Short mmCIF file of C-alpha atoms in Angstrom, two decimals:
data_model
loop_
_atom_site.label_atom_id
_atom_site.label_comp_id
_atom_site.label_asym_id
_atom_site.label_seq_id
_atom_site.Cartn_x
_atom_site.Cartn_y
_atom_site.Cartn_z
CA MET L 26 0.12 0.14 0.33
CA ALA L 27 0.88 3.44 -0.77
CA ARG L 28 1.06 6.16 1.75
CA ALA L 29 0.13 9.55 0.46
CA ALA L 30 3.00 12.20 1.36
CA PRO L 31 2.44 14.90 3.56
CA ARG L 32 1.54 18.08 1.86
CA PRO L 33 3.83 21.15 2.48
CA ARG L 34 1.80 23.99 4.56
CA SER L 35 1.55 27.04 2.54
CA LEU L 36 0.36 30.81 3.43
CA ALA L 37 -2.75 30.14 1.88
CA HIS L 38 -3.52 27.49 4.52
CA ARG L 39 -3.43 29.80 7.22
CA ARG L 40 -6.63 31.13 8.96
CA PRO L 41 -7.53 34.46 8.06
CA ALA L 42 -7.47 37.52 10.53
CA PRO L 43 -10.44 38.17 12.78
CA PRO L 44 -12.82 40.69 11.82
CA GLY L 45 -11.74 44.27 12.21
CA ARG L 46 -8.73 43.53 13.77
CA GLY L 47 -6.44 43.46 10.50
CA THR L 48 -2.66 41.98 10.41
CA GLY L 49 0.54 43.76 8.57
CA GLU L 50 2.37 41.70 6.14
CA GLU L 51 3.91 39.47 8.99
CA GLY L 52 0.72 38.49 10.58
CA GLU L 53 1.31 40.81 13.58
CA ARG L 54 -2.07 42.40 15.11
CA ARG L 55 -2.22 45.96 15.10
CA PRO L 56 -2.27 48.06 18.21
CA LEU L 57 -5.38 49.21 20.01
CA PRO L 58 -6.34 53.03 19.39
CA LEU L 59 -4.61 54.85 22.22
CA PRO L 60 -7.56 56.05 24.36
CA LEU L 61 -8.93 52.51 23.87
CA ARG L 62 -5.56 51.04 25.20
CA LEU L 63 -5.77 53.64 28.19
CA LEU L 64 -9.06 52.97 29.33
CA ALA L 65 -8.42 49.33 28.80
CA MET L 66 -5.49 49.66 31.42
CA LEU L 67 -6.90 52.12 34.17
CA CYS L 68 -10.11 49.68 34.51
CA ALA L 69 -7.30 46.91 34.87
CA PHE L 70 -5.77 49.10 37.11
CA VAL L 71 -8.65 49.70 39.45
CA VAL L 72 -9.71 45.82 39.26
CA MET L 73 -6.32 45.76 40.56
CA VAL L 74 -6.62 48.07 43.13
CA VAL L 75 -9.86 46.28 44.41
CA PHE L 76 -8.49 42.73 44.32
CA ALA L 77 -5.18 43.96 46.33
CA VAL L 78 -8.05 45.21 49.31
CA VAL L 79 -9.66 42.14 49.51
CA LEU L 80 -6.97 40.04 49.15
CA ALA L 81 -5.70 42.02 52.36
CA ARG L 82 -8.78 41.82 54.11
CA LEU L 83 -8.81 38.17 53.38
CA THR L 84 -5.09 37.31 54.37
CA LEU L 85 -4.31 39.99 56.82
CA GLN L 86 -7.02 39.87 59.54
CA PRO L 87 -6.59 38.83 62.86
CA SER L 88 -8.09 35.51 63.80
CA PRO L 89 -7.59 35.28 67.33
CA ALA L 90 -9.95 31.96 67.06
CA SER L 91 -7.42 29.92 64.93
CA GLU L 92 -4.64 31.12 66.78
CA ALA L 93 -3.86 28.05 68.79
CA LEU L 94 -4.82 25.96 64.92
CA THR L 95 -1.66 28.15 62.97
CA HIS L 96 1.18 26.45 62.60
CA THR L 97 4.07 28.05 60.21
CA ASN L 98 4.63 25.90 57.38
CA LEU L 99 7.74 25.61 55.18
CA HIS L 100 7.65 22.34 53.86
CA PRO L 101 6.03 21.92 50.24
CA GLY L 102 2.71 19.94 50.61
CA ARG L 103 2.53 19.03 53.80
CA SER L 104 -0.61 21.59 54.34
CA LEU L 105 -2.14 20.09 51.38
CA ARG L 106 -1.70 16.69 52.92
CA ALA L 107 -3.05 17.97 55.81
CA TYR L 108 -6.57 19.44 54.09
CA LEU L 109 -6.95 16.50 52.25
CA ASP L 110 -6.67 13.86 55.37
CA GLN L 111 -9.92 16.35 56.54
CA PRO L 112 -13.05 13.90 56.74
CA ALA L 113 -15.04 16.78 54.97
CA LEU L 114 -14.32 17.20 51.79
CA ARG L 115 -15.76 20.34 51.64
CA ASP L 116 -13.13 21.62 53.78
CA ALA L 117 -9.92 20.78 51.40
CA VAL L 118 -11.98 22.01 48.39
CA ARG L 119 -12.72 25.19 49.97
CA GLN L 120 -9.05 25.55 51.66
CA VAL L 121 -7.48 24.32 47.99
CA GLY L 122 -9.91 25.88 45.68
CA GLY L 123 -9.60 29.39 47.78
CA ASN L 124 -6.07 29.82 47.46
CA ILE L 125 -6.11 29.05 43.85
CA LEU L 126 -8.42 31.52 43.05
CA LEU L 127 -7.13 33.77 45.17
CA GLY L 128 -4.20 34.02 42.31
CA VAL L 129 -6.83 33.61 39.21
CA PRO L 130 -7.30 37.92 39.40
CA PHE L 131 -3.59 38.28 39.65
CA GLY L 132 -2.21 36.45 36.44
CA VAL L 133 -5.20 38.24 34.68
CA LEU L 134 -4.31 41.62 35.67
CA VAL L 135 -0.88 41.92 35.82
CA PRO L 136 -0.06 41.32 32.46
CA VAL L 137 -2.50 44.26 31.44
CA VAL L 138 -1.54 46.30 34.22
CA ALA L 139 2.10 46.27 33.32
CA PRO L 140 2.97 44.70 29.93
CA ARG L 141 6.59 44.04 30.95
CA THR L 142 5.40 41.24 32.79
CA ARG L 143 3.73 39.32 30.31
CA GLY L 144 5.43 35.56 29.91
CA PHE L 145 4.71 32.56 31.72
CA LEU L 146 8.38 32.86 33.88
CA ARG L 147 7.17 36.68 34.54
CA VAL L 148 4.06 36.04 35.69
CA LEU L 149 5.48 33.39 37.72
CA LEU L 150 8.44 35.10 39.31
CA LEU L 151 5.84 37.88 40.35
CA THR L 152 3.32 36.32 41.46
CA ALA L 153 5.82 34.24 43.62
CA VAL L 154 7.27 36.88 45.20
CA VAL L 155 4.13 39.02 45.91
CA MET L 156 2.58 36.12 47.71
CA LEU L 157 5.79 35.48 49.11
CA LEU L 158 5.82 38.94 50.56
CA VAL L 159 1.70 38.42 51.43
CA GLU L 160 2.33 35.24 53.87
CA SER L 161 5.56 36.59 55.15
CA ALA L 162 3.53 39.66 56.55
CA GLN L 163 0.60 37.44 57.67
CA GLY L 164 3.00 35.51 59.35
CA ALA L 165 4.83 38.05 61.34
CA LEU L 166 2.50 40.73 61.71
CA VAL L 167 -1.06 38.97 62.23
CA THR L 168 -2.28 37.25 65.01
CA GLY L 169 -4.13 33.70 64.36
CA ARG L 170 -2.11 33.47 61.02
CA ALA L 171 0.79 31.91 60.45
CA PHE L 172 3.59 31.74 56.80
CA ASP L 173 2.08 28.44 54.65
CA VAL L 174 4.48 27.81 51.75
CA ASP L 175 1.71 25.99 50.19
CA ASP L 176 -0.33 28.93 50.09
CA VAL L 177 2.30 30.68 47.77
CA ILE L 178 2.03 27.67 45.73
CA LEU L 179 -1.54 27.52 45.51
CA ASN L 180 -1.62 31.56 44.92
CA THR L 181 1.04 30.97 42.37
CA SER L 182 -0.57 27.90 40.66
CA GLY L 183 -3.82 30.32 40.26
CA ALA L 184 -2.41 33.20 38.91
CA LEU L 185 -0.54 31.16 36.14
CA ILE L 186 -3.94 29.63 35.37
CA GLY L 187 -5.74 33.02 35.24
CA TYR L 188 -2.75 33.98 33.20
CA LEU L 189 -2.90 31.21 30.56
CA LEU L 190 -6.53 31.27 30.16
CA VAL L 191 -7.70 34.91 29.66
CA GLY L 192 -4.29 37.22 30.92
CA ARG L 193 -2.47 36.14 28.27
CA ARG L 194 -5.12 37.07 25.53
CA LEU L 195 -6.19 39.94 27.03
CA SER L 196 -2.79 41.56 27.54
CA ARG L 197 -1.97 40.87 23.72
CA ALA L 198 -4.76 42.54 22.50
CA VAL L 199 -4.35 45.57 24.62
CA HIS L 200 -0.58 45.55 23.99
CA ALA L 201 -0.36 44.21 20.86
CA ARG L 202 3.17 44.95 19.01
CA ARG L 203 3.24 47.76 16.44
CA PRO L 204 3.61 46.50 13.05
CA LYS L 205 7.25 47.03 11.54
CA GLU L 206 7.18 49.43 8.75
#
């Protein structure tokens, strides 16, 4: 039996550009007009400030009721195992899912507010540093709270999920590279 030879890829088989967003000869997107870019960045900045306030209220409020239950965790996976060993699955989902969801807005908004932070590794490093600072402040300054490396890992994972699902595309739409002339 003879096998068909693979067809060479040509420019004719590429998908057309989305309507209203023309492309240049190199296939690059045109940037949004400046007023729309500024409006998008302002909206993202406002949402980022709201996110920071919510994050601070959730993580930096004293919790005297749980003071006896808090322990610093420097071993990755230890808290996750403790969550999953709980008899009520709901509590584990709440802890793990809540920490992941807490990072998602960061991954969506940071590349829009600061376009130089675009890129998987940049978002990863920036999120890890910010979440380390939040957890350190939480453990050092707030009664009933402790530093937990698993929270940093889960928050960073959430930010990466947000970046990969929405943040990357949103940032590209707002901060498209200008066509080379």
